[in-house]
Coordinates of C-alpha atoms and ligand atoms in Angstrom, one line a residue:
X583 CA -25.3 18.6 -3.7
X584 CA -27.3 16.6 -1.6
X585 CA -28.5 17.9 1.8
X586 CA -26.2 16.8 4.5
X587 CA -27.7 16.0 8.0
X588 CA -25.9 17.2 11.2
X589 CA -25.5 16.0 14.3
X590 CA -26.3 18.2 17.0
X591 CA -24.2 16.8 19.7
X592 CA -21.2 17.1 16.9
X593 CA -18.6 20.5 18.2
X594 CA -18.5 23.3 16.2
X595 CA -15.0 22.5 14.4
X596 CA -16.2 19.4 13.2
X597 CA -19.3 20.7 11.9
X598 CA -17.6 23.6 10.3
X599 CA -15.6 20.6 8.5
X600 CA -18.5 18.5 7.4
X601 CA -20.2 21.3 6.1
X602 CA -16.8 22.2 3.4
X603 CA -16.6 21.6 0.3
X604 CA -14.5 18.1 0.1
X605 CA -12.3 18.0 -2.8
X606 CA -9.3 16.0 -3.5
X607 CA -5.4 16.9 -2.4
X608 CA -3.0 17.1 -5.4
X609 CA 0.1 19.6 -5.5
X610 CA -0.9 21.1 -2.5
X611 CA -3.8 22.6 -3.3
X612 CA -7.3 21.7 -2.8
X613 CA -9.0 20.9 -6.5
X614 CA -12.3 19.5 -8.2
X615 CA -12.3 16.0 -9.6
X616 CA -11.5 16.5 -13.6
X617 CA -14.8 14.7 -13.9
X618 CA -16.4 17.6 -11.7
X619 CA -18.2 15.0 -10.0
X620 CA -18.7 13.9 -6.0
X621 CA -19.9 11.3 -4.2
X622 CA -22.0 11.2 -0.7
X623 CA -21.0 9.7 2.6
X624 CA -23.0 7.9 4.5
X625 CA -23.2 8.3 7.8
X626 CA -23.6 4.4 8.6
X627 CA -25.7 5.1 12.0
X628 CA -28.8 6.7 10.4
X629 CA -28.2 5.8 6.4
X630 CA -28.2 9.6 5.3
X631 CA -25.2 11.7 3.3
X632 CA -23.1 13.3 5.7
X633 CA -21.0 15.0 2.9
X634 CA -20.4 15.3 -0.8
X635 CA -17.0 14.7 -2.0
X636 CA -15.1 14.8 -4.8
X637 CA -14.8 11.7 -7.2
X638 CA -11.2 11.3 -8.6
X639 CA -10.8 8.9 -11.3
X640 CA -8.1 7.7 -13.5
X641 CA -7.5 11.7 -14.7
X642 CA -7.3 12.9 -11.0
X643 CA -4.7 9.8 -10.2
X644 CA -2.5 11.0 -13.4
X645 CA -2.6 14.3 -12.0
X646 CA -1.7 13.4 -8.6
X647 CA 1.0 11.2 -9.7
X648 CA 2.3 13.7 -11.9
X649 CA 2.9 15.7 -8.6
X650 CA 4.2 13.6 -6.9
X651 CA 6.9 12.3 -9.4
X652 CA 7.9 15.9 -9.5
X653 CA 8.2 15.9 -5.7
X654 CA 10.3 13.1 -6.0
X655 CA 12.5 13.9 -8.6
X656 CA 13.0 17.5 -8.2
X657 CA 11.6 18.9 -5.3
X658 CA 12.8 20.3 -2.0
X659 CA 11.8 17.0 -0.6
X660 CA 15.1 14.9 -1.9
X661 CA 17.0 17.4 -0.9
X662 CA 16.0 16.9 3.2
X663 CA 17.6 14.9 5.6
X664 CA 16.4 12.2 8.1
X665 CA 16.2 14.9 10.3
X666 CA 14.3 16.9 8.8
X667 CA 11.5 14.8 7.7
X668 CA 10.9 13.8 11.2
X669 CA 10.9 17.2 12.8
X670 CA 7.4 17.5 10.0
X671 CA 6.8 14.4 10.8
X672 CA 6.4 15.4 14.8
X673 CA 5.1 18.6 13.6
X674 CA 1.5 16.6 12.0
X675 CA 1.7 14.5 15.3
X676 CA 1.0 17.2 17.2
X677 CA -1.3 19.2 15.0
X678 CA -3.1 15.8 15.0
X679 CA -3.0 15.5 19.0
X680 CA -4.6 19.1 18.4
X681 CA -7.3 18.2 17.1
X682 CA -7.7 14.7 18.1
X683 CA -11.7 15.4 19.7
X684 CA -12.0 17.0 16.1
X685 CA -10.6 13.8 14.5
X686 CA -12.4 11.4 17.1
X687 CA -15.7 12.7 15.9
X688 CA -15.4 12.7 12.7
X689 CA -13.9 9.0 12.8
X690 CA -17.1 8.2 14.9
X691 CA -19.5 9.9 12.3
X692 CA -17.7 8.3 9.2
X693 CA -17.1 5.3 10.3
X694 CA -19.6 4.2 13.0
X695 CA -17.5 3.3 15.5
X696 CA -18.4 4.8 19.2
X697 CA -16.9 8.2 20.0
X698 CA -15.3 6.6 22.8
X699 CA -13.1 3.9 21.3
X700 CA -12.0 6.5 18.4
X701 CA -10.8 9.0 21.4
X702 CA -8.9 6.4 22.7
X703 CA -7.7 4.3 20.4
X704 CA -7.6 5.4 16.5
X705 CA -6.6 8.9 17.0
X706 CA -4.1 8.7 20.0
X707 CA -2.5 5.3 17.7
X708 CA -2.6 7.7 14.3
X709 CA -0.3 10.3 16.2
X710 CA 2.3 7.3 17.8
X711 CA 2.7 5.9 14.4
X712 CA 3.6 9.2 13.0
X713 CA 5.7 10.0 15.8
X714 CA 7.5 5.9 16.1
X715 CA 7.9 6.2 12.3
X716 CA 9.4 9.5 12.5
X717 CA 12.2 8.3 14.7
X718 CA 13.2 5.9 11.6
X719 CA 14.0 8.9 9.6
X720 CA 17.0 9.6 11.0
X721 CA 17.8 6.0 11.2
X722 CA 17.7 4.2 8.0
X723 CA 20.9 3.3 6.6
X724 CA 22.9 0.5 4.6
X725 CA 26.2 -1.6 6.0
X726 CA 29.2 -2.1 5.0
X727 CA 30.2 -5.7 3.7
X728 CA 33.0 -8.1 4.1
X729 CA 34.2 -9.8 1.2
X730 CA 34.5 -13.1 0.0
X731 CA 36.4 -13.4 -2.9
X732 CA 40.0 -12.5 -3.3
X733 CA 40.5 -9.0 -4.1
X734 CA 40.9 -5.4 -2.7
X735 CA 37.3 -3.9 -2.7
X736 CA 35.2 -1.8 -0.4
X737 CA 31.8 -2.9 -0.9
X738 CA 28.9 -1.2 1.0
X739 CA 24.9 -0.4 0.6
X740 CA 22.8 3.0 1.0
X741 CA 19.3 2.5 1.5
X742 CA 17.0 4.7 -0.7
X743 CA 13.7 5.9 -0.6
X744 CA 11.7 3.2 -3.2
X745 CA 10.2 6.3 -5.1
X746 CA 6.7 7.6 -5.9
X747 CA 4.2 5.2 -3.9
X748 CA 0.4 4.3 -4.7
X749 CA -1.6 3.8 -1.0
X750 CA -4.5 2.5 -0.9
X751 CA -6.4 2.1 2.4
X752 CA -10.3 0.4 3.7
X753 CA -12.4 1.9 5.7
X754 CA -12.3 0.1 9.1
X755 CA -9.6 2.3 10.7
X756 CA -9.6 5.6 8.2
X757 CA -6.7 7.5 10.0
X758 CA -5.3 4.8 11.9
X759 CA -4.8 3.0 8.1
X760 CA -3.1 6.6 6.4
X761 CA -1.0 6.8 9.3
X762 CA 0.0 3.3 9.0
X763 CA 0.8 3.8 5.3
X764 CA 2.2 7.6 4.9
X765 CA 4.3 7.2 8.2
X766 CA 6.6 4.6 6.7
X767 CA 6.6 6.4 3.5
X768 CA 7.4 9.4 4.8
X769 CA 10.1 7.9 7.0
X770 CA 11.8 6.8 3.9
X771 CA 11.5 9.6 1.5
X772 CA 9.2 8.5 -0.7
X773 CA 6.3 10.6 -2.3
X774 CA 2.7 9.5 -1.7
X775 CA -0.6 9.4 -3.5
X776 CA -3.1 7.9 -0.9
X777 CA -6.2 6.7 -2.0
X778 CA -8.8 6.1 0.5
X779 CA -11.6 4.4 1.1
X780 CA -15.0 5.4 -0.3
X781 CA -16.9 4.6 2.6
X782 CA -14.9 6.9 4.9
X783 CA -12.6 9.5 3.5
X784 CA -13.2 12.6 5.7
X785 CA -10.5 12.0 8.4
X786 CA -7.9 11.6 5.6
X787 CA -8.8 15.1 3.8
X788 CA -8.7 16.6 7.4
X789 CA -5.4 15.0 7.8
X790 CA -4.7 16.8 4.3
X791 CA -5.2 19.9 6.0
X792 CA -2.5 19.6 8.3
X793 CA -0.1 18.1 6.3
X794 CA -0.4 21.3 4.4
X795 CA -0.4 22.8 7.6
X796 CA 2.9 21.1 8.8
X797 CA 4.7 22.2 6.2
X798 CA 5.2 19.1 3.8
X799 CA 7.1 20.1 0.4
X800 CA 4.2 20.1 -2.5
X801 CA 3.6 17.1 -4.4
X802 CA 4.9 14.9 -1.3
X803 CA 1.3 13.7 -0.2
X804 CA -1.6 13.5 -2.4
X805 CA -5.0 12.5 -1.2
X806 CA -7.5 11.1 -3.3
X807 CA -11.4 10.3 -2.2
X808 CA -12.6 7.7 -5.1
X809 CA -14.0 4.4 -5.7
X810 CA -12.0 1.3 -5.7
X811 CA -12.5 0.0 -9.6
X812 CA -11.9 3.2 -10.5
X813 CA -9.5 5.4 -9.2
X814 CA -8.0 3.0 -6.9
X815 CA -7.4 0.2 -10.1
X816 CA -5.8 3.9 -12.4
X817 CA -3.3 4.0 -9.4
X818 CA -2.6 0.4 -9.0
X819 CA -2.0 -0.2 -12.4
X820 CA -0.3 3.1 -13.0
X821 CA 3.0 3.2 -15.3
X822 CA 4.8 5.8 -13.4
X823 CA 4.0 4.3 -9.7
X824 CA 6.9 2.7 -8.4
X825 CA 5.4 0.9 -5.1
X826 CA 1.7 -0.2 -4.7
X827 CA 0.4 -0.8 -1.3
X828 CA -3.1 -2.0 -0.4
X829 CA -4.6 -2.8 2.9
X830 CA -8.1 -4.6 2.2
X831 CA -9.8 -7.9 1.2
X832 CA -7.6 -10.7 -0.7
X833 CA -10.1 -10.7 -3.6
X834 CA -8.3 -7.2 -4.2
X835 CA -5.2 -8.0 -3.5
X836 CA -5.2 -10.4 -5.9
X837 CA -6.5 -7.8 -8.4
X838 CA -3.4 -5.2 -7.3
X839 CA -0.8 -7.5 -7.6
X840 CA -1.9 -8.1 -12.0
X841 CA -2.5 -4.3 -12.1
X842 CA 1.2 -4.2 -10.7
X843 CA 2.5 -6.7 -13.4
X844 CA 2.6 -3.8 -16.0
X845 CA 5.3 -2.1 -14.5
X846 CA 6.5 -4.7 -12.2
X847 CA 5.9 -2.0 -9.6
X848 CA 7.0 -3.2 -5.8
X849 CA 3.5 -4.9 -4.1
X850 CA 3.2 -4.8 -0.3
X851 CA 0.0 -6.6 0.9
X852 CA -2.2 -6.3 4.1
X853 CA -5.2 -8.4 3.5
X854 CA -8.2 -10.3 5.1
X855 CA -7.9 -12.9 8.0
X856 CA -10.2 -16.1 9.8
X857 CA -7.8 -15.7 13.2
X858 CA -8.4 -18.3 15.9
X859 CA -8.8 -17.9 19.4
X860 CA -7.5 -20.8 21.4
X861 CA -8.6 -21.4 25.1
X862 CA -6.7 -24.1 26.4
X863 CA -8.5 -26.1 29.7
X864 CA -5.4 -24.1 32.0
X865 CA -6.5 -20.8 31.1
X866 CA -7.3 -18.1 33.3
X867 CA -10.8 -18.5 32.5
X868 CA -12.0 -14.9 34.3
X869 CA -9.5 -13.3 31.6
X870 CA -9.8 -15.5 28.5
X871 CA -13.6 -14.8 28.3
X872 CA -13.5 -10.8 28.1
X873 CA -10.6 -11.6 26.0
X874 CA -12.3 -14.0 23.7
X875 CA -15.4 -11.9 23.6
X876 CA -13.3 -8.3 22.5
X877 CA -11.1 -10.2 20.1
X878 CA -14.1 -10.9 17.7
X879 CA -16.1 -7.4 19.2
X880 CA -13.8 -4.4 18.7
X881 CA -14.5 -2.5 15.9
X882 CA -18.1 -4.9 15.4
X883 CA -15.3 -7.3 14.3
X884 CA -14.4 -5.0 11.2
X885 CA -10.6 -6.1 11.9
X886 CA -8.2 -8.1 9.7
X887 CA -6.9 -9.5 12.4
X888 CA -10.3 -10.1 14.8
X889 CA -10.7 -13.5 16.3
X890 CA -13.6 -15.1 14.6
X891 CA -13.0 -18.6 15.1
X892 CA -13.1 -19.5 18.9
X893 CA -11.6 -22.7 20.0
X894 CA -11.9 -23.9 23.7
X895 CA -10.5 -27.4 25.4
X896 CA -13.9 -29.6 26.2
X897 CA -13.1 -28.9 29.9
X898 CA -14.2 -25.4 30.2
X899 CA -15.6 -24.8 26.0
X900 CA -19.4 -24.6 28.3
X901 CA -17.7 -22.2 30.2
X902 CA -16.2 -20.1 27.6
X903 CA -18.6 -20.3 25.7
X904 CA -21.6 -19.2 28.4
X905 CA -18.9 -16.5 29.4
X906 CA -18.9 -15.1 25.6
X907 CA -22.3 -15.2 25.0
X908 CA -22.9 -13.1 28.1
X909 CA -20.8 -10.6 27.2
X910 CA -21.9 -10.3 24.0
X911 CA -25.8 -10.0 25.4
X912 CA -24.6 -6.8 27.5
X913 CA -22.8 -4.9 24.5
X914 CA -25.2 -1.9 23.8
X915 CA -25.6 -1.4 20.1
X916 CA -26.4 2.5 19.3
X917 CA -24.9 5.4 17.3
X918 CA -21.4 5.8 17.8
X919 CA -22.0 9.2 19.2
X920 CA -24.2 8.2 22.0
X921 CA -22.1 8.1 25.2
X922 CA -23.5 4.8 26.1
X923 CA -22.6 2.7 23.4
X924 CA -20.2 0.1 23.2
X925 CA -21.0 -0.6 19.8
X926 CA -21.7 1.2 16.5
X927 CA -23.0 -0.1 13.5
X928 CA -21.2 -1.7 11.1
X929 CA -20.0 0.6 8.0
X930 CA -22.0 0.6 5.0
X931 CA -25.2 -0.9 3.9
X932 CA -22.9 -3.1 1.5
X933 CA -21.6 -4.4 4.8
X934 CA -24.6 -5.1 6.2
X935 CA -25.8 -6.9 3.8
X936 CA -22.5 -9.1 3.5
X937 CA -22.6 -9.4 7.1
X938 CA -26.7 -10.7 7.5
X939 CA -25.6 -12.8 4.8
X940 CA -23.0 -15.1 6.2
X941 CA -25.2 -15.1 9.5
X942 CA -28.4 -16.0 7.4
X943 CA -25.8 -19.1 5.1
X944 CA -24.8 -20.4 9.1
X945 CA -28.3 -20.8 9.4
X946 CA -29.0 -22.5 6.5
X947 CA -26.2 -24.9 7.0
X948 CA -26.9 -25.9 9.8
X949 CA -25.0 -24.1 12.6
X950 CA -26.4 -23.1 15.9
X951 CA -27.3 -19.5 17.0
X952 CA -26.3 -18.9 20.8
X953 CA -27.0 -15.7 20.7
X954 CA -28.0 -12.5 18.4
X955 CA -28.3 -13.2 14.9
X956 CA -30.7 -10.2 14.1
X957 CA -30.4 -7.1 12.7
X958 CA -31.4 -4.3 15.0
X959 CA -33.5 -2.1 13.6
X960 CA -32.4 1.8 14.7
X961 CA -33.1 4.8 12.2
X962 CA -32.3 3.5 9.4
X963 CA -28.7 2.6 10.3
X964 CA -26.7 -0.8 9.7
X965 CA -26.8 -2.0 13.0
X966 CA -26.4 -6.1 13.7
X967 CA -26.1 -7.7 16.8
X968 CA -23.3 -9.2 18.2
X969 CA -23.8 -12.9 17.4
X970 CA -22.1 -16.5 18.6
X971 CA -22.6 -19.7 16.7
X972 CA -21.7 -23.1 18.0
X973 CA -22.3 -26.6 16.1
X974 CA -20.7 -25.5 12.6
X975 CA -18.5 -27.7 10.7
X976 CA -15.1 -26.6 9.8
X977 CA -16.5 -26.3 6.0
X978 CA -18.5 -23.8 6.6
X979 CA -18.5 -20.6 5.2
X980 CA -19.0 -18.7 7.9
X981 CA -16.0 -21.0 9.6
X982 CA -13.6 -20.9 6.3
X983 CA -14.4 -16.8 5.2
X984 CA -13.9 -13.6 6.5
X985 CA -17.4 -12.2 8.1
X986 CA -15.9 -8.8 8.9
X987 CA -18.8 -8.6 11.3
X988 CA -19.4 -9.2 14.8
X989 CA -19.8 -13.2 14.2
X990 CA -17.4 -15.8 15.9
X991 CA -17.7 -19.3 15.3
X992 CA -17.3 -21.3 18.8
X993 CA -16.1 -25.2 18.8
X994 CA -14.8 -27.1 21.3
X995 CA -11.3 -29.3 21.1
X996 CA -10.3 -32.6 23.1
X997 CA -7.0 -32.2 22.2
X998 CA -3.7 -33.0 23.9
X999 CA -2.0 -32.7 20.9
X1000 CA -0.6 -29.2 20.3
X1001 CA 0.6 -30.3 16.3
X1002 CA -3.2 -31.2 15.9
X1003 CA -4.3 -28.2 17.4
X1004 CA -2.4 -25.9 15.3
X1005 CA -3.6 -27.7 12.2
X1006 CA -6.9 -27.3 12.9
X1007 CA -6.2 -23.5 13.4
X1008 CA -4.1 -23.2 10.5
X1009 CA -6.7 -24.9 8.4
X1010 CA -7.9 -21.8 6.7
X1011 CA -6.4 -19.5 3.3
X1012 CA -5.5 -16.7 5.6
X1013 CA -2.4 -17.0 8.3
X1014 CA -3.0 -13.1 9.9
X1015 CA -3.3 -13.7 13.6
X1016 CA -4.1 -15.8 16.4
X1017 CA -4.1 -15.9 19.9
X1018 CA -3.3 -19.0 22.6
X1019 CA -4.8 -18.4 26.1
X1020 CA -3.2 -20.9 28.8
X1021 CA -1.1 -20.6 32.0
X1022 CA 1.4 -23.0 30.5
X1023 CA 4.3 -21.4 29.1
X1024 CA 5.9 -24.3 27.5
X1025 CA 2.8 -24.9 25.8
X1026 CA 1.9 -21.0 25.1
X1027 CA 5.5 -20.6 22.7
X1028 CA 5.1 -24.3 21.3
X1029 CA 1.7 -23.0 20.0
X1030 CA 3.7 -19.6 19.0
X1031 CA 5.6 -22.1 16.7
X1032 CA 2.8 -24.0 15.4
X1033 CA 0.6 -21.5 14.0
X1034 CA 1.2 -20.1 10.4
X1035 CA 0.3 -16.6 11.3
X1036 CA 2.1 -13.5 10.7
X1037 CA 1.4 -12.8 14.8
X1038 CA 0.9 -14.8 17.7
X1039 CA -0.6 -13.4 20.8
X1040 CA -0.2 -14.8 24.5
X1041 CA -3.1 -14.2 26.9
X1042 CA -4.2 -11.1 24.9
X1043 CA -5.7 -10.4 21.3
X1044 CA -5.4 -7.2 18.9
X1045 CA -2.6 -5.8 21.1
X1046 CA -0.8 -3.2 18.8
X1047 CA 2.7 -0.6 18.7
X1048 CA 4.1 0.9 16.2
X1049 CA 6.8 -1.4 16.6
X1050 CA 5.7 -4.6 16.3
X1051 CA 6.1 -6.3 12.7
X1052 CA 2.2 -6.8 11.6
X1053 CA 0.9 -9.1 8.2
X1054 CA 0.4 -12.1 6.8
X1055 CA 1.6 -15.7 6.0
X1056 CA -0.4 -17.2 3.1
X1057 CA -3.2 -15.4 1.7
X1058 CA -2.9 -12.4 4.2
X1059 CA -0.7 -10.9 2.4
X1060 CA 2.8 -10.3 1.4
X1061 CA 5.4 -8.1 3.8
X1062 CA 5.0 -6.6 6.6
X1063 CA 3.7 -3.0 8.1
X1064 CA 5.0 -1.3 11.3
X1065 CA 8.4 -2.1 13.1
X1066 CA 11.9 -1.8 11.2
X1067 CA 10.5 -4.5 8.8
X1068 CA 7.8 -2.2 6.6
X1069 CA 11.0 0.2 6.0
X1070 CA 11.9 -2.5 3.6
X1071 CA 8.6 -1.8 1.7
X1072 CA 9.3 1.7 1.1
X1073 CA 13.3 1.5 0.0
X1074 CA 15.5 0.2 -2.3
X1075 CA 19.2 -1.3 -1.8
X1076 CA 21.8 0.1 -3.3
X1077 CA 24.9 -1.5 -3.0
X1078 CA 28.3 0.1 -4.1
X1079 CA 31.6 -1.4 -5.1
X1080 CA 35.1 0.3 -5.2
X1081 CA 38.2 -1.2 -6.4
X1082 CA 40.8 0.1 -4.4
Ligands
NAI1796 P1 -12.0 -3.8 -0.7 O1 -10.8 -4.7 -0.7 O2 -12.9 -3.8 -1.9 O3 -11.6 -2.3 -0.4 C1 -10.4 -1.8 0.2 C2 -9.8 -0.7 -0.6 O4 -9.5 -1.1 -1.9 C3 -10.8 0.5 -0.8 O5 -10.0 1.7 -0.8 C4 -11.3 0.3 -2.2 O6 -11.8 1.5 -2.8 C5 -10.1 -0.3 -2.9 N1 -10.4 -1.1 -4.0 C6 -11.5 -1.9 -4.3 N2 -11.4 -2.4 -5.5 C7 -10.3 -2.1 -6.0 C8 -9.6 -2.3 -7.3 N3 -10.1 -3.1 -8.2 N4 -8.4 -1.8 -7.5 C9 -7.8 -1.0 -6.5 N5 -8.4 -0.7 -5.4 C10 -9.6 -1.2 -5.1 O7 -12.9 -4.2 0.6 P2 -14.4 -3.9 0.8 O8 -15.2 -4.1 -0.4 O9 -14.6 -2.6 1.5 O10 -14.7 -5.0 1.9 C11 -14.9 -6.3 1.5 C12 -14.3 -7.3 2.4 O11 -12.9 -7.1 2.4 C13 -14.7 -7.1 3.9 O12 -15.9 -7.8 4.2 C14 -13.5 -7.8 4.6 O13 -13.6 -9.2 4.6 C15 -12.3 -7.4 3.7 N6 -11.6 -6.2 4.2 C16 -10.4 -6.4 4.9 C17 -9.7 -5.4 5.4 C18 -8.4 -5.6 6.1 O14 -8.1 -4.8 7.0 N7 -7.6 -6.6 5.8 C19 -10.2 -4.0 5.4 C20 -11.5 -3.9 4.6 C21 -12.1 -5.0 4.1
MG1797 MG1 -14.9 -4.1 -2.4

């Protein structure tokens, strides 16, 4: 076991947490890998192991399937109603809300991302979803249907729970992403086996700890710290897994759904983006810059959806573009800890380096630096600096791939034509977001229409609820998470005929 470093300005139940012995959630109970081996965590802001944990593989993902197959099939859990799920449902909400300094700091060590933004943002969001997703328990039913052909039938559908489901989840949101998965689940009655990511498991095995704690049936959630070609592949491509679902990079996606093919399990896919930003000359410039500058900076751009592609009319682009820059220059770049940062470092050294590297290939190709560019160099962690690039050419790769980063790409427009617009903005493999920043309204919703993108946003980037249908159009995936829609990921339609 490696020596892990802590943080004195950590509080003592976090602490007490880090320093446990991190093992994997199966049947309820806490258990070695098979293997008997862990991994470390890194803690991204220094480079050091902040925990061991242990390493399920293919023989941990049987094991936990095993469980939860039984939970499905035969175990209290069928057995509950609507009502009942949600009351445990509400019950881990508030257990969450808790702990939710507990959880913010160990989101903040995990992941990187300040203390601050984790209080505010990942936890509070992780207990809403629960809570939003709750309410569907209760909810979720089939209709009755008219019908066509001569005859006397009564023909109606039930909606039922799709079955034992494979999660898997990245590491740019840890809790915010298992909420996002299990609360749907849940909703539905399915049984879970969650695997997260490698970089940042801990807030998920905490969140083990009160699902236990909440009272879930056994068997009904099973959390599993592992590596992607490894455990994550056993559960994609598992024979007794009746619903995959993968939040990550399309590369992987693409992976899950052949994995899937064996057992023509259901896929549900949340994958990478290249979102534009579109300023048009009537925008409320003193809004559309902070806006432009957090849609690519929140979460040091280490979001699906993040606006890395900034377009602005000719008539204010020097603006917009002196306005970004700016605020990029005053972002602090520090531990996530520190009270004065506004931005951690990014989440791995793997990261990093992918990160440096599409910043280093702009340079090559000959794109512009306005600002940043560098690494900054902080104890040993995987700090970059916010950075804005202007003269690139739309075949780029840092304009056509997904950075993941805090990089935007900024390029003017002299436009009028709102069909040409939205094909330049829809001229990328992904179709995740994108967001249209004008005082025009006609022109705001004809620009809704244009873009292929699973979400449009008016006069505002990465605005979230529970409620809101969220994914892709082409390569960003297939279906969609939150709202009524991701029920339709978790059940199966039954539909009933009697002759009467
Ligand atoms: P990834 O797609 O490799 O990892 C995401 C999850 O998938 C992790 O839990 C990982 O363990 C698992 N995984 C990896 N390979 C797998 C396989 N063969 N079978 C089953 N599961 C597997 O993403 P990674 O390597 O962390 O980041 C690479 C790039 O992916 C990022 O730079 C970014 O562009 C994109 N990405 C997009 C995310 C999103 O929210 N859409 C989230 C994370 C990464
Ligand atoms: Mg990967």
């Amino acid at each position: 076991m490696a020596t892990v470093a802590l943080d004195s300005r950590l509080s003592r139940p976090t602490a007490a947490f880090l320093s446990r012995t991190h093992k994997l959630l199966i049947d309820n109970e806490w258990v070695s890998a098979a293997s008997g081996k862990t991994f470390p965590v890194y803690n991204p802001a220094t480079g050091t192991v902040l925990a061991d944990v242990a390493e399920a593989d293919k023989e941990d993902v049987n094991r936990a399937v095993r469980a939860a197959r039984r939970a499905f099939d035969s175990g209290p859990w069928r057995r509950m109603t609507g009502a009942q799920r949600n009351r445990l449902m509400w019950k881990l909400a508030d257990l969450l809300e808790q702990h939710l300094e507990e959880f913010a700091e160990i989101e903040s060590m995990d992941n990187g991302k300040p203390l601050a933004v984790a209080r505010v943002a990942d936890v509070p969001f992780a207990i809403e979803w629960f809570r939003y997703m709750g309410g569907w328990a209760t909810k979720i039913g089939g209709t009755t249907i008219p019908w066509s052909a001569p005859g006397d039938f009564l023909s109606y559908t039930l909606r039922e729970p799709a079955g034992v489901v494979g999660q898997i989840i990245p590491w740019n949101f840890p809790l915010l992403m298992a909420a996002w998965k299990l609360g749907p689940a849940l909703a539905a009655g399915c049984t879970v086996v969650l695997k997260v990511a490698e970089q940042t498991p801990l807030s998920a095995l905490r969140l083990g700890e009160l699902i236990q704690e909440a009272g879930f049936p056994a068997g009904v959630v099973n959390i599993l710290a592992g590596y992607g070609e490894t455990a994550g592949a056993a559960l994609a491509a598992h024979p007794d897994v009746d619903k995959v679902a993968f939040t990550g990079s399309t590369e992987v996606g693409k992976l899950i759904v052949q994995a899937a093919s064996g057992n023509l399990k259901r896929v549900s896919l949340e994958l990478g983006g290249k979102s534009p930003t579109i300023v048009f000359g009537d925008a409320d410039i003193e809004r559309a810059i902070p806006g432009a500058a957090s849609a690519i900076f929140f979460n040091h751009g280490q979001c699906c959806c993040a606006g890395s592609r900034l377009y602005a009319h000719k008539s204010v682009f020097d603006r917009v573009l002196e306005g970004v820059t700016a605020e990029a220059k005053k972002i602090r770049v520090g531990p996530g800890l520190d009270p004065s940062t506004d931005m951690g470092p990014v989440v791995s050294d793997e990261q990093y380096r992918r990160v440096t590297g599409y910043i280093e290939s702009g340079v090559r190709d000959g794109a512009q630096i306005v600002t940043g560019g560098r690494k900054v160099d902080q104890n040993g962690g995987y700090f970059v600096e916010p950075t804005v690039f202007t003269n690139t050419q739309p075949t780029m790769k840092i304009v056509q791939e997904e950075i993941f980063g805090p990089v935007v790409c900024a390029e003017p427009f002299d436009d009028a034509d709102l069909e040409r617009i939205g094909r330049q903005a829809n001229d990328t493999l992904y179709g995740l977001a994108a967001s249209v920043w004008t005082k025009d309204l006609s022109k705001a919703h004809k620009m809704a229409g244009l873009l292929r993108s699973g979400t449009v946003w008016i006069n505002c980037h990465n605005v979230f609820d529970p409620s809101l249908p969220f994914g892709g159009y082409k390569q960003s995936g297939w279906g969609r998470e939150n709202g009524a829609e991701v029920l339709s990921n978790y059940t199966e339609f039954k539909t009933v005929t009697a002759r009467l």
